[in-house]
Coordinates of C-alpha atoms and ligand atoms in Angstrom, one line a residue:
X1 CA 235.3 218.0 -13.0
X2 CA 232.4 217.7 -10.5
X3 CA 232.5 214.6 -8.2
X4 CA 229.8 212.0 -9.0
X5 CA 227.0 211.9 -6.4
X6 CA 227.6 209.4 -3.7
X7 CA 224.3 207.6 -2.9
X8 CA 224.0 206.1 0.6
X9 CA 221.7 203.1 1.3
X10 CA 220.7 200.6 3.9
X11 CA 219.6 197.1 3.1
X12 CA 218.1 193.9 4.6
X13 CA 216.8 190.6 3.4
X14 CA 217.3 188.3 0.5
X15 CA 215.6 187.7 -2.9
X16 CA 214.8 189.9 -5.8
X17 CA 215.9 193.5 -5.2
X18 CA 213.2 195.9 -4.1
X19 CA 214.4 199.5 -4.1
X20 CA 212.4 201.9 -1.8
X21 CA 212.8 205.6 -2.7
X22 CA 211.6 208.3 -0.3
X23 CA 209.7 211.5 -1.2
X24 CA 210.4 215.2 -0.4
X25 CA 211.7 216.4 2.0
X26 CA 212.4 213.1 3.7
X27 CA 215.1 210.4 3.6
X28 CA 215.3 206.6 3.6
X29 CA 214.3 206.3 7.2
X30 CA 210.6 206.7 6.3
X31 CA 210.8 203.1 5.0
X32 CA 212.2 201.7 8.4
X33 CA 209.1 199.6 9.0
X34 CA 209.2 198.0 5.5
X35 CA 213.0 197.3 5.9
X36 CA 212.3 195.6 9.2
X37 CA 209.4 193.4 8.0
X38 CA 209.7 192.4 4.4
X39 CA 213.2 190.9 4.2
X40 CA 211.8 187.4 3.8
X41 CA 210.2 188.3 0.4
X42 CA 212.9 190.6 -1.1
X43 CA 216.3 192.1 -0.9
X44 CA 215.3 195.5 0.3
X45 CA 217.5 198.5 -0.6
X46 CA 216.7 201.9 0.7
X47 CA 218.8 204.7 -0.8
X48 CA 218.8 208.4 0.2
X49 CA 218.1 210.4 -2.9
X50 CA 221.0 212.8 -3.8
X51 CA 221.2 215.6 -1.3
X52 CA 219.0 213.9 1.3
X53 CA 220.0 211.8 4.3
X54 CA 223.6 210.7 3.9
X55 CA 223.8 211.1 0.1
X56 CA 225.8 214.0 -1.4
X57 CA 223.8 216.5 -3.5
X58 CA 223.7 216.5 -7.3
X59 CA 226.5 218.5 -8.9
X60 CA 225.7 221.9 -10.5
X61 CA 223.4 224.8 -9.5
X62 CA 220.1 223.9 -7.9
X63 CA 218.1 225.6 -10.7
X64 CA 219.6 223.1 -13.2
X65 CA 218.5 220.0 -11.4
X66 CA 216.0 217.8 -13.3
X67 CA 214.1 214.7 -12.1
X68 CA 216.1 212.7 -14.7
X69 CA 219.3 213.6 -12.9
X70 CA 217.9 211.8 -9.8
X71 CA 216.9 208.8 -11.9
X72 CA 220.4 208.7 -13.5
X73 CA 222.1 208.9 -10.1
X74 CA 219.9 206.0 -8.9
X75 CA 220.7 203.9 -12.0
X76 CA 224.4 204.6 -11.5
X77 CA 224.1 203.5 -7.9
X78 CA 222.2 200.3 -9.0
X79 CA 224.9 199.6 -11.6
X80 CA 227.6 200.0 -8.8
X81 CA 225.8 197.3 -6.8
X82 CA 225.4 195.0 -9.8
X83 CA 221.6 195.2 -9.8
X84 CA 220.6 194.3 -13.4
X85 CA 216.9 194.5 -12.6
X86 CA 214.9 195.5 -9.6
X87 CA 211.4 196.5 -8.4
X88 CA 211.2 200.2 -7.8
X89 CA 208.9 201.7 -5.1
X90 CA 208.7 205.4 -5.1
X91 CA 207.0 207.6 -2.6
X92 CA 205.7 210.9 -4.0
X93 CA 208.8 212.6 -5.4
X94 CA 210.4 209.2 -5.2
X95 CA 207.5 208.2 -7.6
X96 CA 208.4 211.0 -10.0
X97 CA 212.0 209.6 -10.0
X98 CA 210.7 206.0 -10.4
X99 CA 208.7 207.2 -13.5
X100 CA 211.8 208.8 -14.9
X101 CA 213.7 205.5 -14.4
X102 CA 210.8 203.8 -16.2
X103 CA 211.4 206.2 -19.1
X104 CA 215.2 205.8 -19.1
X105 CA 215.6 202.1 -18.4
X106 CA 212.2 200.3 -18.7
X107 CA 213.7 196.9 -19.2
X108 CA 215.3 196.9 -15.8
X109 CA 212.1 197.1 -13.9
X110 CA 210.7 193.9 -12.5
X111 CA 207.8 195.8 -10.8
X112 CA 206.8 199.4 -10.0
X113 CA 205.2 200.6 -6.8
X114 CA 204.0 204.2 -6.5
X115 CA 202.9 205.5 -3.1
X116 CA 201.1 208.8 -2.8
X117 CA 202.4 209.9 -6.1
X118 CA 201.2 211.1 -9.5
X119 CA 202.1 211.0 -13.2
X120 CA 201.1 214.6 -14.1
X121 CA 203.4 217.6 -14.3
X122 CA 202.9 220.6 -12.0
X123 CA 200.2 223.2 -13.0
X124 CA 201.4 226.8 -13.5
X125 CA 200.1 227.6 -10.0
X126 CA 202.0 224.6 -8.6
X127 CA 205.2 225.8 -10.3
X128 CA 204.7 229.2 -8.8
X129 CA 204.2 227.6 -5.3
X130 CA 207.5 225.6 -5.9
X131 CA 209.4 228.8 -6.7
X132 CA 208.0 230.5 -3.6
X133 CA 209.0 227.5 -1.5
X134 CA 212.5 227.6 -3.1
X135 CA 212.9 231.3 -2.1
X136 CA 211.7 230.5 1.5
X137 CA 214.0 227.5 1.8
X138 CA 216.9 229.5 0.5
X139 CA 216.2 232.2 3.2
X140 CA 215.2 230.1 6.2
X141 CA 216.3 226.5 5.5
X142 CA 214.3 223.3 5.9
X143 CA 211.9 224.9 8.5
X144 CA 210.3 226.6 5.5
X145 CA 209.4 223.2 4.0
X146 CA 208.1 222.0 7.4
X147 CA 205.9 225.1 7.7
X148 CA 204.5 224.7 4.1
X149 CA 203.9 221.0 4.2
X150 CA 203.6 219.5 7.7
X151 CA 200.1 220.9 8.6
X152 CA 198.6 218.8 5.7
X153 CA 200.9 215.8 5.7
X154 CA 199.4 213.3 8.0
X155 CA 195.9 211.7 8.3
X156 CA 194.2 212.8 11.6
X157 CA 194.5 209.3 13.3
X158 CA 198.2 209.6 12.9
X159 CA 198.9 213.1 14.2
X160 CA 200.9 211.5 17.1
X161 CA 203.6 210.9 14.5
X162 CA 203.9 214.6 13.7
X163 CA 207.1 215.1 15.8
X164 CA 208.8 212.2 14.1
X165 CA 208.0 213.4 10.6
X166 CA 209.0 217.0 11.6
X167 CA 212.4 215.7 12.8
X168 CA 213.1 213.8 9.6
X169 CA 212.2 217.0 7.5
X170 CA 214.2 219.3 9.7
X171 CA 217.4 217.3 9.4
X172 CA 217.6 217.7 5.6
X173 CA 219.8 220.5 4.2
X174 CA 219.0 223.5 2.1
X175 CA 221.6 222.3 -0.5
X176 CA 219.6 219.1 -0.8
X177 CA 216.1 220.6 -0.8
X178 CA 216.6 223.3 -3.4
X179 CA 217.6 221.1 -6.4
X180 CA 214.7 218.8 -5.6
X181 CA 212.3 221.7 -5.7
X182 CA 213.5 222.8 -9.1
X183 CA 213.5 219.2 -10.4
X184 CA 209.9 218.7 -9.3
X185 CA 208.8 222.0 -10.8
X186 CA 210.3 221.1 -14.2
X187 CA 209.4 217.4 -14.4
X188 CA 207.5 216.3 -17.5
X189 CA 204.0 214.8 -17.6
X190 CA 204.5 211.0 -17.5
X191 CA 200.8 210.1 -18.0
X192 CA 201.2 209.0 -21.7
X193 CA 204.3 207.0 -20.8
X194 CA 202.4 204.9 -18.2
X195 CA 200.9 202.8 -21.0
X196 CA 204.4 201.8 -22.1
X197 CA 205.4 200.3 -18.7
X198 CA 205.3 196.5 -19.0
X199 CA 206.2 195.8 -15.4
X200 CA 203.3 195.0 -13.0
X201 CA 202.5 197.9 -10.9
X202 CA 201.0 198.5 -7.4
X203 CA 199.5 201.9 -6.5
X204 CA 199.1 202.8 -2.8
X205 CA 197.4 205.9 -1.5
X206 CA 196.3 207.1 1.9
X207 CA 192.5 207.9 1.8
X208 CA 193.2 211.2 3.7
X209 CA 196.2 212.3 1.6
X210 CA 195.7 216.1 1.3
X211 CA 199.0 216.6 -0.5
X212 CA 198.4 214.2 -3.5
X213 CA 194.8 213.0 -3.5
X214 CA 194.1 209.2 -4.0
X215 CA 192.4 210.2 -7.3
X216 CA 195.9 210.6 -8.8
X217 CA 196.6 207.0 -8.1
X218 CA 193.3 205.9 -9.6
X219 CA 194.2 207.9 -12.7
X220 CA 197.5 206.2 -13.0
X221 CA 195.8 202.8 -12.6
X222 CA 193.6 203.6 -15.5
X223 CA 196.6 204.3 -17.7
X224 CA 199.0 201.5 -16.7
X225 CA 198.8 198.2 -18.5
X226 CA 198.7 196.1 -15.3
X227 CA 198.1 197.8 -12.0
X228 CA 196.5 197.1 -8.6
X229 CA 195.3 199.9 -6.4
X230 CA 195.1 199.7 -2.6
X231 CA 193.9 202.5 -0.4
X232 CA 195.3 202.8 3.1
X233 CA 192.3 203.9 5.4
X234 CA 192.9 207.1 7.4
X235 CA 196.5 207.6 6.3
X236 CA 197.7 210.8 4.8
X237 CA 200.7 211.5 2.6
X238 CA 203.3 209.1 4.3
X239 CA 201.3 205.9 4.7
X240 CA 204.5 203.7 5.0
X241 CA 205.2 205.5 8.3
X242 CA 201.6 206.2 9.4
X243 CA 200.1 202.8 8.8
X244 CA 203.1 200.4 8.2
X245 CA 201.2 197.2 8.8
X246 CA 198.6 198.1 6.1
X247 CA 201.4 199.1 3.7
X248 CA 203.4 195.9 4.4
X249 CA 200.2 193.8 3.9
X250 CA 199.8 195.3 0.4
X251 CA 203.5 195.1 -0.5
X252 CA 204.1 191.6 0.6
X253 CA 202.0 189.5 -1.8
X254 CA 202.8 191.9 -4.7
X255 CA 206.5 191.6 -4.2
X256 CA 206.4 187.9 -3.5
X257 CA 204.6 187.3 -6.9
X258 CA 207.1 189.2 -9.0
X259 CA 209.6 187.6 -11.4
X260 CA 212.8 189.2 -12.8
X261 CA 212.3 190.6 -16.3
X262 CA 214.0 188.8 -19.2
X263 CA 217.0 191.0 -20.0
X264 CA 218.1 191.1 -23.6
X265 CA 221.8 192.0 -24.0
X266 CA 222.3 195.1 -26.2
X267 CA 222.9 194.2 -29.9
X268 CA 221.4 190.7 -29.7
Ligands
MLT301 C1 206.7 214.6 -1.8 O1 206.3 214.1 -0.7 O2 207.7 214.1 -2.4 C2 206.2 215.9 -2.2 O3 205.0 216.2 -1.5 C3 205.8 215.8 -3.7 C4 205.4 217.1 -4.3 O4 205.5 218.2 -3.6 O5 204.9 217.1 -5.4

């Protein structure tokens, strides 16, 4: 039998759990500035998604990986830590995983934060680009993802952080990247599901995000029941690392104002 995925995490602070999930192809270290600054308003937990950072990959062939498998691994990890409910913050692919968690276990969400993410599925052109990237990563490793993504990743005021972001991307593994590419390519459209999310939401987007434009966050705000939208001026696709003070200033009051959901035991 395949071994269950081992999810590595770091944590800091006290209070209601706030789980910060990175995007592709990064790891939990992109949230370092939030982990360092927000421990007075929440218990911050920063996992590495399966196959990234120090977490083991999903079992099975890469082509079979689905976004729900990442969500299930995250829920199993939360169960192992005894986290009955938590606020989930997802960056980009981490947001796709967060929306899958919202579909699988809506009652466990105290709040939802989506950073530079979107609810829609890939277009057919987008899927074709994913499969081209998968072929390039299979042949050349993580440098293929760096070449495809890095030139458009950061807002111009933050280009001094290019080397740092490149290093994070390069230290990921081919065996971690491939399943994530297939999972993103096959993820469902979550737009209609947004209206069913009861937890308060916060949407953050860099004004200069050329990977996932801020209009995607505005669209999600229009479909969610209760959502605030904050733009991070000048930032690109990784605002938590490009403009940490602005991101923390948006997260702090949102997180401080959340209450745990009332959990109804099954069968009652
Ligand atoms: C990410 O940052 O997770 C990716 O850019 C998301 C994507 O490629 O759709």
